[in-house]
Structures are given as structure tokens and as C-alpha cells.
Coordinates of C-alpha atoms in Angstrom, one line a residue:
M1 CA 113.3 135.4 126.8
D2 CA 114.9 138.4 124.5
N3 CA 116.4 135.3 123.2
L4 CA 113.5 134.0 122.2
S5 CA 112.1 137.0 120.5
D6 CA 115.1 136.7 118.2
T7 CA 114.9 133.4 117.6
L8 CA 111.1 133.9 116.6
K9 CA 112.4 136.6 114.1
K10 CA 114.9 134.3 112.4
L11 CA 112.7 131.3 112.5
K12 CA 110.7 133.0 110.3
I13 CA 113.0 134.0 107.7
T14 CA 114.8 130.3 107.7
A15 CA 111.1 128.9 107.4
V16 CA 110.9 130.2 104.2
D17 CA 114.0 129.9 102.6
R18 CA 114.7 126.5 104.6
T19 CA 118.0 126.8 106.2
E20 CA 118.2 123.7 107.8
D21 CA 121.0 124.1 109.9
S22 CA 119.7 127.3 111.1
L23 CA 116.3 126.1 111.4
E24 CA 116.9 123.3 112.8
G25 CA 118.6 125.4 115.8
C26 CA 116.0 127.9 116.1
L27 CA 113.1 125.1 116.6
D28 CA 115.6 123.7 119.4
C29 CA 115.2 127.1 120.9
L30 CA 111.9 126.9 121.3
L31 CA 111.4 123.5 122.8
Q32 CA 114.0 124.4 125.5
A33 CA 112.1 127.7 126.3
L34 CA 108.7 125.9 126.8
A35 CA 110.5 123.6 128.8
Q36 CA 111.5 126.1 131.1
N37 CA 108.1 128.4 130.8
N38 CA 105.5 126.9 128.8
M39 CA 102.5 129.4 128.9
E40 CA 104.7 132.2 128.6
T41 CA 106.7 131.1 125.7
S42 CA 103.5 129.9 123.8
E43 CA 102.0 133.2 124.2
K44 CA 105.1 135.0 122.5
I45 CA 104.6 132.4 120.0
Q46 CA 101.1 133.4 119.1
A47 CA 102.0 136.7 119.2
S48 CA 104.8 136.4 116.7
G49 CA 102.3 134.9 113.9
I50 CA 104.8 131.8 113.3
L51 CA 102.1 129.1 114.1
Q52 CA 100.8 129.5 110.5
L53 CA 104.2 128.9 109.4
F54 CA 104.1 125.6 110.9
A55 CA 102.1 123.9 108.5
S56 CA 104.7 124.1 105.8
L57 CA 107.2 122.4 108.2
L58 CA 104.6 119.4 108.9
T59 CA 105.1 117.9 105.3
P60 CA 105.9 114.3 104.9
Q61 CA 109.2 115.5 103.2
S62 CA 110.3 118.0 105.9
S63 CA 113.3 116.7 108.0
F64 CA 112.1 119.0 110.8
K65 CA 108.0 117.3 111.1
A66 CA 108.6 115.4 114.9
K67 CA 109.9 118.8 116.4
V68 CA 107.4 120.8 115.0
A69 CA 104.6 118.3 116.3
N70 CA 106.4 118.6 119.9
I71 CA 106.3 122.0 119.6
I72 CA 102.6 122.0 118.8
A73 CA 101.9 118.9 121.6
E74 CA 103.9 121.6 124.0
V75 CA 101.7 125.0 123.3
A76 CA 98.4 123.1 122.6
K77 CA 98.7 122.4 126.8
N78 CA 97.7 125.9 126.9
E79 CA 94.0 126.2 126.6
F80 CA 94.5 129.6 124.6
M81 CA 96.4 128.2 122.4
R82 CA 94.2 125.2 121.0
I83 CA 92.0 127.5 118.7
P84 CA 94.8 129.4 117.5
C85 CA 96.4 125.5 115.9
V86 CA 93.2 124.6 114.6
D87 CA 92.9 128.5 112.7
A88 CA 96.3 128.5 112.1
G89 CA 95.8 125.0 109.7
L90 CA 97.5 122.9 111.6
I91 CA 95.1 120.2 111.8
S92 CA 95.0 118.7 108.3
P93 CA 98.7 118.3 107.7
L94 CA 99.4 116.5 111.5
V95 CA 96.1 114.1 110.3
Q96 CA 98.4 113.5 107.4
L97 CA 101.3 112.6 109.4
L98 CA 99.5 110.2 111.4
N99 CA 100.3 108.0 108.1
S100 CA 104.0 107.8 108.6
K101 CA 105.9 105.0 109.4
D102 CA 108.6 106.6 111.6
Q103 CA 107.7 106.2 115.6
E104 CA 108.7 109.6 116.8
V105 CA 106.8 111.4 114.2
L106 CA 103.7 109.3 115.2
L107 CA 104.2 109.8 119.0
Q108 CA 104.8 113.6 118.3
T109 CA 101.5 114.0 116.0
G110 CA 99.6 112.1 118.4
R111 CA 100.5 114.0 121.2
A112 CA 99.7 117.6 119.3
L113 CA 96.3 116.3 118.2
G114 CA 95.6 115.2 121.7
N115 CA 96.2 118.0 123.4
I116 CA 94.6 120.1 120.5
C117 CA 91.8 118.1 121.6
Y118 CA 91.9 118.4 125.2
D119 CA 88.3 120.2 125.9
S120 CA 88.3 122.1 122.5
H121 CA 85.2 121.8 120.7
E122 CA 87.2 123.8 117.3
G123 CA 90.0 121.1 117.7
R124 CA 87.4 118.1 118.0
S125 CA 85.7 119.4 115.3
A126 CA 88.4 119.7 113.1
V127 CA 90.2 116.3 113.5
D128 CA 86.6 114.8 113.1
Q129 CA 86.9 116.7 109.4
A130 CA 90.4 115.4 108.5
G131 CA 89.4 112.1 109.7
G132 CA 92.3 111.4 112.4
A133 CA 90.3 108.7 114.2
Q134 CA 89.7 106.1 111.7
I135 CA 93.6 106.4 110.9
V136 CA 94.7 106.3 114.9
I137 CA 91.9 103.4 115.0
D138 CA 93.7 101.1 112.3
H139 CA 97.1 101.9 114.0
L140 CA 95.8 100.5 117.4
R141 CA 94.8 97.7 115.9
S142 CA 98.0 97.0 113.7
L143 CA 100.2 97.9 116.9
C144 CA 98.1 95.9 119.4
S145 CA 100.4 92.5 119.6
I146 CA 103.8 94.6 120.2
T147 CA 104.8 95.2 123.7
D148 CA 108.1 96.7 123.8
P149 CA 108.7 100.3 125.4
A150 CA 108.4 102.4 122.7
N151 CA 105.3 100.7 121.0
E152 CA 103.3 100.7 124.5
K153 CA 104.6 104.7 124.5
L154 CA 102.9 105.3 121.4
L155 CA 100.0 103.2 122.2
T156 CA 99.3 105.4 125.2
V157 CA 99.6 108.2 123.4
F158 CA 96.9 107.0 120.8
C159 CA 94.5 105.8 123.3
G160 CA 95.2 109.3 125.3
M161 CA 93.8 111.6 122.2
L162 CA 90.8 109.6 121.1
M163 CA 89.9 109.9 124.3
N164 CA 90.5 113.9 124.9
Y165 CA 89.1 113.4 121.3
S166 CA 85.8 112.0 122.2
N167 CA 85.4 113.1 126.0
E168 CA 81.9 114.3 127.2
N169 CA 81.0 114.4 123.3
D170 CA 78.4 111.4 122.5
S171 CA 78.3 111.7 118.8
L172 CA 82.0 111.3 119.0
Q173 CA 81.8 108.4 120.9
A174 CA 79.5 106.8 119.1
Q175 CA 81.8 107.2 115.8
L176 CA 84.4 105.7 118.0
I177 CA 82.1 102.8 118.7
N178 CA 80.9 102.4 115.1
M179 CA 84.6 102.7 114.0
G180 CA 85.1 99.5 116.2
V181 CA 87.1 101.1 119.1
I182 CA 85.9 98.8 122.0
P183 CA 87.1 94.9 120.5
T184 CA 90.5 97.1 120.0
L185 CA 90.6 98.2 123.2
V186 CA 89.7 95.4 125.3
K187 CA 92.4 93.5 123.3
L188 CA 95.2 95.8 124.2
L189 CA 93.9 95.8 128.2
G190 CA 94.5 91.7 127.6
I191 CA 97.4 91.7 125.9
H192 CA 99.3 95.2 127.9
C193 CA 97.7 94.5 131.5
Q194 CA 101.7 95.0 133.0
N195 CA 101.7 98.4 131.8
A196 CA 100.4 100.7 134.3
A197 CA 99.8 103.9 132.2
L198 CA 98.4 102.3 129.1
T199 CA 96.1 100.2 131.3
E200 CA 95.0 103.1 132.8
M201 CA 94.7 104.6 129.7
C202 CA 92.2 101.9 128.6
L203 CA 90.3 102.1 131.7
V204 CA 89.4 106.0 131.2
A205 CA 88.4 105.5 128.0
F206 CA 86.0 102.4 128.8
G207 CA 84.8 104.4 131.5
N208 CA 83.7 107.0 129.0
L209 CA 82.4 104.8 126.3
A210 CA 80.5 102.7 128.6
E211 CA 78.2 105.5 129.7
L212 CA 76.7 105.1 126.1
E213 CA 74.1 102.7 125.8
S214 CA 75.0 101.7 122.3
S215 CA 78.7 100.7 123.6
K216 CA 77.2 98.0 126.0
E217 CA 76.1 95.5 123.2
Q218 CA 80.0 95.8 121.8
F219 CA 81.4 95.2 125.4
A220 CA 79.0 92.2 125.8
S221 CA 80.5 90.6 122.4
T222 CA 84.4 90.9 123.8
N223 CA 85.8 89.2 126.8
I224 CA 85.8 92.3 129.0
A225 CA 84.4 90.9 131.8
E226 CA 87.4 88.2 132.1
E227 CA 89.9 91.1 131.3
L228 CA 88.8 93.3 134.2
V229 CA 88.1 90.9 137.1
K230 CA 91.4 89.7 136.0
L231 CA 92.9 93.0 136.2
F232 CA 91.0 93.9 139.5
K233 CA 92.0 90.6 141.4
K234 CA 95.5 91.9 140.9
Q235 CA 95.2 95.5 142.0
I236 CA 95.8 96.1 145.7
E237 CA 95.9 100.0 145.8
H238 CA 92.2 101.7 146.5
D239 CA 92.8 104.5 143.3
K240 CA 93.5 101.8 140.7
R241 CA 90.6 99.7 142.3
E242 CA 88.2 102.7 142.2
M243 CA 89.2 103.3 138.4
I244 CA 87.9 99.9 137.7
F245 CA 84.6 100.1 139.7
E246 CA 84.0 103.0 137.7
V247 CA 84.0 101.2 134.6
L248 CA 82.3 97.9 135.9
A249 CA 79.2 100.1 137.5
P250 CA 78.1 101.2 133.6
L251 CA 78.9 98.3 132.5
A252 CA 77.1 96.3 135.1
E253 CA 74.0 97.6 133.9
N254 CA 73.5 95.5 130.8
D255 CA 72.1 91.6 131.2
A256 CA 74.2 90.1 129.4
I257 CA 77.3 91.3 130.9
K258 CA 76.3 91.3 134.7
L259 CA 76.2 87.5 133.7
Q260 CA 79.9 87.0 132.2
L261 CA 80.8 89.3 135.1
V262 CA 79.6 86.8 137.7
E263 CA 80.8 84.2 135.4
A264 CA 84.3 85.5 135.5
G265 CA 84.2 85.3 139.6
L266 CA 83.7 88.9 140.1
V267 CA 81.6 87.7 143.3
E268 CA 83.6 86.3 144.8
C269 CA 86.2 89.8 144.5
L270 CA 83.7 91.4 145.9
L271 CA 83.1 89.6 149.1
E272 CA 86.3 89.6 149.8
I273 CA 86.4 93.0 149.7
V274 CA 83.4 93.2 152.0
Q275 CA 84.7 91.0 154.3
Q276 CA 88.2 93.0 154.5
K277 CA 86.5 96.1 154.7
V278 CA 83.8 95.7 157.3
D279 CA 85.1 96.4 160.5
S280 CA 87.7 99.6 158.8
D281 CA 86.8 103.5 160.0
K282 CA 89.2 104.5 157.3
E283 CA 87.4 106.8 154.7
D284 CA 88.9 104.9 151.4
D285 CA 87.7 101.5 152.9
I286 CA 84.6 102.8 153.9
T287 CA 84.3 103.7 149.9
E288 CA 85.2 100.7 149.0
L289 CA 82.7 98.9 151.0
K290 CA 80.0 100.3 149.7
T291 CA 81.1 100.5 146.2
G292 CA 81.5 96.7 146.6
S293 CA 78.4 95.9 148.0
D294 CA 76.8 98.2 145.4
L295 CA 77.8 96.4 142.4
M296 CA 77.3 93.2 144.4
V297 CA 73.3 94.4 144.6
L298 CA 73.6 95.6 140.8
L299 CA 74.9 92.4 139.6
L300 CA 71.8 90.6 140.9
L301 CA 69.5 93.1 139.3
G302 CA 69.6 90.6 135.6
D303 CA 67.4 87.7 136.0
E304 CA 70.0 84.9 134.8
S305 CA 72.9 86.2 137.1
M306 CA 70.9 86.4 140.0
Q307 CA 69.3 83.2 139.5
K308 CA 72.6 81.4 138.9
L309 CA 73.9 83.4 142.7
F310 CA 70.9 81.9 144.4
E311 CA 71.5 78.4 143.4
G312 CA 67.9 77.1 144.6
G313 CA 68.9 79.1 148.2
K314 CA 72.4 76.7 148.9
G315 CA 74.6 79.2 147.2
S316 CA 77.5 80.3 148.9
V317 CA 76.9 84.1 147.9
F318 CA 73.4 83.7 148.8
Q319 CA 74.2 82.5 152.4
R320 CA 77.1 85.3 152.8
V321 CA 74.7 87.9 151.7
L322 CA 72.6 86.8 154.5
S323 CA 75.0 87.2 157.3
W324 CA 75.3 90.9 156.1
I325 CA 71.3 91.7 157.3
P326 CA 72.1 91.0 161.2
S327 CA 75.5 93.3 160.6
N328 CA 76.2 96.3 162.6
N329 CA 77.2 98.2 159.4
H330 CA 74.4 100.2 157.8
Q331 CA 76.2 99.8 154.4
L332 CA 76.1 96.2 154.8
Q333 CA 72.5 96.0 156.2
L334 CA 71.2 97.8 153.4
A335 CA 72.7 96.1 150.7
G336 CA 71.7 93.0 152.2
A337 CA 68.1 93.7 152.3
L338 CA 68.5 94.6 148.9
A339 CA 70.2 91.9 147.8
I340 CA 67.2 90.2 149.6
A341 CA 64.8 91.8 147.4
N342 CA 66.3 91.4 144.0
F343 CA 66.8 87.5 145.0
A344 CA 62.8 88.0 145.6
R345 CA 61.7 87.9 142.1
N346 CA 60.2 85.0 141.4
D347 CA 57.8 82.8 143.2
G348 CA 60.1 79.7 143.7
N349 CA 63.0 82.2 145.5
C350 CA 60.5 83.6 147.5
I351 CA 58.9 80.6 148.6
H352 CA 62.0 78.9 149.6
M353 CA 63.3 82.3 151.7
V354 CA 60.0 82.7 153.8
D355 CA 60.5 78.7 154.2
N356 CA 64.0 79.3 155.8
G357 CA 63.6 82.1 157.9
I358 CA 64.3 85.2 156.2
V359 CA 61.4 87.4 156.9
E360 CA 62.7 86.8 160.9
K361 CA 66.2 88.5 160.2
L362 CA 64.6 91.4 158.1
M363 CA 61.9 91.9 160.8
D364 CA 64.7 91.9 163.2
L365 CA 66.4 94.5 160.7
L366 CA 63.4 96.7 160.9
D367 CA 62.8 96.8 164.8
R368 CA 66.6 98.2 165.0
H369 CA 65.7 100.6 162.8
V370 CA 62.3 101.7 164.0
E371 CA 63.4 104.7 166.1
D372 CA 65.1 107.5 164.5
G373 CA 66.4 104.6 162.1
N374 CA 68.4 104.6 158.7
V375 CA 65.6 105.5 155.9
T376 CA 67.6 103.7 153.1
V377 CA 67.6 100.8 155.0
Q378 CA 64.0 100.9 156.2
H379 CA 63.0 101.0 152.7
A380 CA 65.0 98.5 151.4
A381 CA 64.2 96.0 154.1
L382 CA 60.2 97.0 153.6
S383 CA 61.0 96.2 149.7
A384 CA 62.2 92.8 150.4
L385 CA 59.1 92.2 152.9
R386 CA 57.0 93.5 149.9
N387 CA 58.4 91.3 147.1
L388 CA 58.4 88.1 149.9
A389 CA 54.7 88.7 150.1
I390 CA 53.7 88.5 146.5
P391 CA 53.5 84.6 146.4
V392 CA 49.8 83.4 147.8
I393 CA 51.5 80.8 149.8
N394 CA 53.9 83.1 151.9
K395 CA 51.0 85.7 152.7
A396 CA 49.5 83.7 155.1
K397 CA 53.1 82.4 156.6
M398 CA 54.3 86.5 156.9
L399 CA 51.4 87.2 158.7
S400 CA 51.2 84.9 161.5
A401 CA 55.2 85.4 161.7
G402 CA 53.6 89.3 162.7
V403 CA 55.0 91.2 159.5
T404 CA 52.2 93.6 160.0
E405 CA 52.6 94.5 163.3
T406 CA 56.5 95.0 162.6
V407 CA 55.3 97.2 159.4
L408 CA 53.0 99.3 161.3
K409 CA 55.8 100.4 163.6
F410 CA 56.6 102.6 160.7
L411 CA 53.6 104.6 160.3
K412 CA 54.8 107.8 162.0
S413 CA 57.4 108.2 159.3
E414 CA 57.5 111.2 157.3
M415 CA 59.5 110.1 154.6
P416 CA 57.7 109.4 151.4
P417 CA 60.2 106.7 150.2
V418 CA 59.2 104.6 153.8
Q419 CA 55.6 105.4 153.4
F420 CA 55.5 104.1 149.9
K421 CA 57.2 101.0 150.5
L422 CA 55.3 100.0 153.5
L423 CA 51.8 100.8 152.1
G424 CA 52.9 98.5 149.0
T425 CA 53.7 95.9 151.5
L426 CA 50.5 95.8 153.8
R427 CA 48.6 95.8 150.5
M428 CA 50.3 92.5 149.2
L429 CA 50.1 90.9 152.8
I430 CA 46.2 91.4 152.8
D431 CA 45.6 90.1 149.3
A432 CA 42.6 87.6 149.4
Q433 CA 43.4 87.5 152.9
A434 CA 40.2 88.1 154.6
E435 CA 40.6 88.1 158.3
A436 CA 44.1 90.2 157.8
A437 CA 42.1 92.5 155.4
E438 CA 39.3 93.0 158.5
Q439 CA 41.8 93.7 161.4
L440 CA 43.8 96.3 159.6
G441 CA 40.7 97.6 158.2
K442 CA 39.5 98.4 162.0
N443 CA 42.6 99.7 162.8
V444 CA 41.9 103.8 163.3
K445 CA 45.3 104.7 163.2
L446 CA 45.9 103.2 160.2
V447 CA 43.1 104.6 158.7
E448 CA 43.2 108.0 159.5
R449 CA 47.0 107.6 158.5
L450 CA 45.8 106.3 155.0
V451 CA 43.2 109.1 154.4
E452 CA 46.1 111.7 155.2
W453 CA 48.4 110.2 152.5
C454 CA 45.5 110.2 150.2
E455 CA 46.0 113.8 149.9
A456 CA 49.6 114.0 149.4
K457 CA 50.0 115.6 146.5
D458 CA 53.8 116.5 146.1
H459 CA 53.9 112.4 146.3
A460 CA 51.6 110.4 143.9
G461 CA 53.3 107.3 144.8
V462 CA 52.2 107.5 148.4
M463 CA 48.9 109.0 147.4
G464 CA 48.2 106.5 144.8
E465 CA 49.2 103.3 146.9
S466 CA 47.0 104.6 149.8
N467 CA 43.8 104.9 147.9
R468 CA 44.9 101.7 146.6
L469 CA 45.2 100.5 150.2
L470 CA 41.9 101.8 151.2
S471 CA 40.2 99.9 148.2
A472 CA 41.9 96.7 149.1
L473 CA 40.9 96.9 152.9
I474 CA 37.3 96.7 151.6
R475 CA 37.4 94.3 148.7
H476 CA 39.1 91.5 150.4
S477 CA 37.5 91.9 153.8
K478 CA 33.8 92.5 152.7
S479 CA 33.6 93.9 156.5
K480 CA 30.5 96.3 157.4
D481 CA 33.2 97.3 160.6
V482 CA 35.9 98.1 158.1
I483 CA 33.7 100.2 155.9
K484 CA 32.2 102.0 158.8
T485 CA 35.9 102.8 160.0
I486 CA 37.1 104.0 156.5
V487 CA 33.6 106.7 156.7
Q488 CA 34.2 107.9 160.2
S489 CA 37.7 108.5 159.0
G490 CA 36.5 110.8 156.1
G491 CA 38.0 107.8 152.9
I492 CA 35.0 107.8 150.9
K493 CA 35.9 111.1 148.8
H494 CA 39.3 109.8 147.9
L495 CA 37.9 106.1 146.5
V496 CA 35.3 108.4 144.6
T497 CA 38.0 110.2 143.2
M498 CA 40.3 107.3 142.7
A499 CA 37.7 106.4 140.0
T500 CA 38.8 108.5 137.7
S501 CA 42.5 107.9 138.0
E502 CA 44.1 107.7 134.6
H503 CA 44.9 104.0 135.6
V504 CA 42.4 101.5 134.5
I505 CA 43.1 99.1 137.6
M506 CA 43.1 101.9 140.4
Q507 CA 39.7 102.8 138.7
N508 CA 38.8 99.4 139.0
E509 CA 39.6 98.7 142.5
A510 CA 38.0 101.9 143.3
L511 CA 34.5 100.9 141.9
V512 CA 34.9 97.6 142.8
A513 CA 35.0 99.1 146.7
L514 CA 32.2 101.7 146.0
A515 CA 29.9 98.8 145.1
L516 CA 30.7 96.7 148.3
I517 CA 30.1 100.3 150.4
A518 CA 26.6 100.2 148.6
A519 CA 25.4 96.8 149.0
L520 CA 26.6 96.6 152.8
E521 CA 26.5 100.1 154.4
L522 CA 24.6 102.4 151.9
G523 CA 22.8 104.2 154.9
T524 CA 26.3 105.4 156.6
A525 CA 28.0 106.1 153.6
E526 CA 25.6 108.2 152.0
K527 CA 26.2 112.0 152.4
D528 CA 30.0 111.5 152.0
L529 CA 28.9 109.3 148.7
E530 CA 26.8 112.5 147.3
S531 CA 29.2 114.8 148.6
A532 CA 31.5 113.5 146.2
K533 CA 29.6 113.7 143.4
L534 CA 29.5 110.1 143.0
V535 CA 26.8 110.0 140.6
Q536 CA 27.9 112.6 138.5
I537 CA 31.1 110.8 137.8
L538 CA 29.8 107.7 137.0
H539 CA 27.5 109.4 134.2
R540 CA 30.7 110.9 132.8
L541 CA 32.9 107.4 132.3
L542 CA 29.9 105.9 131.3
A543 CA 29.2 108.5 128.7
D544 CA 32.9 108.3 127.6
E545 CA 33.9 106.4 125.0
R546 CA 37.2 105.9 126.2
S547 CA 36.7 104.2 129.7
A548 CA 37.6 100.6 129.5
P549 CA 35.1 98.1 129.4
E550 CA 35.3 96.9 132.9
I551 CA 35.0 100.1 133.8
K552 CA 31.7 100.9 132.1
Y553 CA 30.4 97.0 133.2
N554 CA 31.4 98.3 137.5
S555 CA 30.0 101.7 136.9
M556 CA 26.6 100.3 135.9
V557 CA 26.7 97.4 138.6
L558 CA 27.6 101.0 141.2
I559 CA 24.5 102.6 139.6
C560 CA 22.1 99.5 140.4
A561 CA 23.8 99.1 143.8
L562 CA 22.9 102.9 145.0
M563 CA 19.3 103.0 144.0
G564 CA 18.7 101.7 147.5
S565 CA 19.3 105.3 148.7
E566 CA 16.6 107.9 148.0
S567 CA 18.5 110.6 147.8
L568 CA 21.3 109.1 145.4
H569 CA 18.4 107.2 143.6
K570 CA 17.0 110.9 142.8
E571 CA 20.5 112.2 141.4
V572 CA 20.3 109.0 139.1
Q573 CA 16.9 110.0 137.6
D574 CA 17.9 114.0 137.5
L575 CA 20.6 112.8 135.0
A576 CA 18.9 110.9 132.3
F577 CA 21.4 107.5 132.8
L578 CA 18.7 105.9 130.8
D579 CA 20.0 107.2 127.6
V580 CA 23.7 106.5 128.3
V581 CA 22.8 102.5 129.4
S582 CA 20.7 101.9 126.7
K583 CA 23.2 102.5 124.0
L584 CA 25.6 100.6 125.9
R585 CA 22.9 97.5 125.4
S586 CA 24.6 97.1 121.7
H587 CA 28.2 97.5 123.0
E588 CA 30.8 94.4 121.2
N589 CA 31.8 93.6 125.0
K590 CA 29.1 90.8 126.1
S591 CA 29.6 91.7 129.8
V592 CA 29.0 95.4 129.1
A593 CA 26.1 94.7 126.7
Q594 CA 24.0 92.4 129.4
Q595 CA 24.7 94.5 132.3
A596 CA 23.7 97.2 130.2
S597 CA 20.3 95.3 129.5
L598 CA 20.1 94.6 133.3
T599 CA 20.9 98.3 134.3
E600 CA 18.1 99.5 132.2
Q601 CA 15.9 97.2 133.6
R602 CA 16.4 98.4 137.0
L603 CA 16.3 102.0 135.9
T604 CA 12.7 101.7 134.2
V605 CA 11.1 99.5 137.3
E606 CA 12.8 102.1 139.9
S607 CA 11.6 105.2 137.6

């Protein structure tokens, strides 16, 4: 190290008077010292103030530019040296050297700039201002097709430099995308797929860029899907597959790329992985099974890719996914149920699946998870049943298969995601099914649980679905017994509150249910309607100009129905409803205007 101090002193003198031989000797000595102890040597270089002199040795005319760039690349491996390199004014001359034709100069310059940019805002900013990225992308384009080892090494360094330049920086990533880096990198991957280091660098770059929404369209216009699947098929090592998965997952969020991946044969690869890993208890295999089956489910989120794999319910992929549901592996059960939920996104698929016994498979799966079950599997299987119950023709079939009985086993669940799906499934099943709605509506345990969940302030979804199911039980059953059960369980106040929801559809459902209560069981519900301040709420809804036409219409229908109760009638009179209603006779909506006339007559007669 004493020798190093001498070298640094000597270098200061020779850098100024340019004595070539001794200058070269000094630079070699520095490189040797950096190879032996990079950090300590870098500290001495910084302390000596020699960095400022390097700028003059980086000119295109300098014979030592490659060596100096190499020294800068070495010192910039240390975090504490990156800002000093920027402050010493080294970025601009380094970027100028990117125009060199000399491969060694390009290699060392690419390394130096890449290391200075690593995790350094100042480094990136300086390279950005000097216009370094565009020159590097131009090099990648022009050198892309040359496959000799030296050129591949240079391409790898340039890819690495762009990665360090833009890593976790959205605006610089967007800049690279606008410069057209994506098609160039995809082409690189295709041509150099035999070169492990370059391939890896491309994959990491893709992983970074694919997170950006603006990249997806550019990726979709290349043959990235084909290249990645081709590469994936060749990989045996877990780590390499994992790297490809990390690129595939963000890319597969784009529907066009989903379809391209399906057409490139990714699904077959994923099914093979599942088959190979399903019985293994090795951590890597368990991870790969999860990643592969999750990706499979993601591919099914695209309408076209999903329909292509469904193949009218005859597709081999669809059949394989079905076989996951009875499996003993929780991850596969989960993926199978989620896949069915994704296949069940149009009526045709749903009808075919119900006719072919999928409901029974899902019910068996749920039965296996009633006691201390896996919450994610419960949630997924209920999601699938809910989707399958949407087509009208499926409801009666699913009811007679005993779906409600299976679903009700999860009433005791304390997990909001499961509660939410359970409620949605029941609501879908009883839509326009009077008998089923009556049967469920008389189930005291269910109604009491619904009333409890109507107060789940921390879980808006559960609260909303509970209210909607309460209303649906009344609307679809039109049954006095159901209304009595709901009154006895304390459900009326929740329906009145639901009439003030910010969602018009929920307001409407509440008002229709309340009108049925008033028409069928007013005496039973009277006290609860009174204490829930229903009449005041209706007055507010009618007076509010923002209320939707159907809300005004149903509020007036409900007012008329309430007149049969002495105490509620008195409340209506006290609140001067006539003024509000008479204004609505000139409402632009004909139904509202007509109902206003009828309501006005009723109010006048009754007063």
C-alpha cells in the first residue's frame, strides 16, 4: 500500500505531462492494487484527488482510455465511490467513449457506467443528461446478430448497464421503452438463447420492464411469448425456471399476451410441472408447483385464452384441471377451484359444467374443508359455485343437488372472505326461486347470522352482501313467514338503513323488500319501521334531487303501503309529504310522474 501512495503521487505528475510509459505503469499498478483490495485502494484513490484527472485521460485520443475506464469500473463497485465519480465529471467523457469502435473501450466504458448507475440516483441522472441510454440501445441493435463470444460479452455488459440505469425507476424504464428497447431485447433473447449470462441479463431486464403497464403493448407486439416458452422448455434448473416465471407472471396480466402464451404451448409446460412436482415434499418443488398452478389460473383470466382452453368442455387442459379438485394437495385443490371459477365466466360454459357434474365435485371439496378447513380453498370453491349459479337454468339444478345445504355448513366461519362468497352464492341461487328463498328465509340460524353480519362495519363487502341477501329472501319468497322471521331476528332496521346506501341497486332492493313487508306484514313490522325512522328517510329520498327515478318511484309506492298503519300514517301527515310529492308530478320520468299523481291522491284522501 506504501507502493500505492507512490504510484498515486507519480500518477498526478505523469497525468499532467503525459509521459506514456510511466503513465501506463501507474495505471497497471492501480489495477493490480484494486484486484488485491478493492475497497482500501478505492479509499486511497478518492483521498488522493486523482479522480478529477481521469476525465482528461478518457478523451478519444487517449491511448489509456480502456484502462482508465476499467479502473473507474472497479472503484465504482463501492457504493461510496459512485457520487465522487459523478462529481469528478467522469460521466460525460465516458458517454462520449460509447461512440468508439474499439470493443475493449466499449466493454470497459459499459462496465464503468453500469457500476456508477447501480443503486445511485446521481449516477443515473448524470448518464440520463449525457444521453447514454440511447447510444447503448443503438449498439444493442447493431450488434444484436453477431454471436461470437467477445460480442456476447459486450452485449451482456450493455444489458447490465441499462438494467442498473433503470432498475426500480419508472420514469427511466418508460424512457427505455419509448426508445424501443423491448423489441431489441426480445430479438437478443432469441438469437443468444445458448448464452446463459446474456439470457439471464435479458430476463432480469424483462422482469423490471414488465412491471410497467406501458411495456405490455410493446411486449405484445413481439414474439416474447414464443421465446420465453422455448427457453422455459429447455430449463431443468429450478432457479432458471423461477427467473422465467418472474417475467411470465407480470406479462400474463395482459390479455393479448395471455393468448400468445397459450398458443405458444405454455399451458402444456405448466401441466407437466404440476404432474412432476405434485407428490414431492422438496421446498423448491412445492414452490414451483404453486407458481405453475397460479400462472395457469392467471392465463384463464383472459376471455379468449380461457375459451380456447375450455374447447367446449372437451379440452384436455380443462379435463386435467378438473382432476386437480379431488386431489389431496391443497395448492392443486385451490388452483382447480379457481380455474373452474374462471371457466365459469359465461353462461354456455356454466351450463355445460353443471350438466357434467362439476357441482358435485366442488361440494365434495367443500365437505373436506368444513372442519378446520383451508380458507383459500373454501373461498375459491364458493367463488366457483357462485359463478355457476348465475345462469337461470342452473339454479334449480344446483338447488336440487343440495348446494345450499353444503354452503350453509360454512355459516359458522369467522373469515370475511368466506362469509362474503357464501352470501353471494346463496343470493345467486335464490334469484327468482320462490321455494328456495322461502326455505332459507325461515331458517332462523341463517337469518340471525345475516343480521349479525349486517353490522360488520370492518367488512363493507360482508355487510353489503348480508343486507342484499336479507332483501332477496323477502323479494323472491314474498312470504309472510320469511318476513316474520326477519322481524323477530331484528333485521328490519338494516333494510331501512340499506335504503340510504350509496349504491342505487341496493337502495332499490331495500325499498322493494320494505314495500312487500308493508303490504304483507305491516302490523308485525310496524314498531321496527317506526324506530328505524323509515318515514323520515323516505321524505329525504323524495326531497333529494340526486335520488334516481326508480328510488323516487319505489319510495312513493312504499309511502302508500305504509298508510295502513295508524302510527306511520300520522308520521307521514306530520312531515308534509304532499308538498314533496306534488312537485314530482312534473318529473321528466313518466313512471315517477304517474306514481306522484297516485300518491298525491292517496295522501289527500287519507288526510
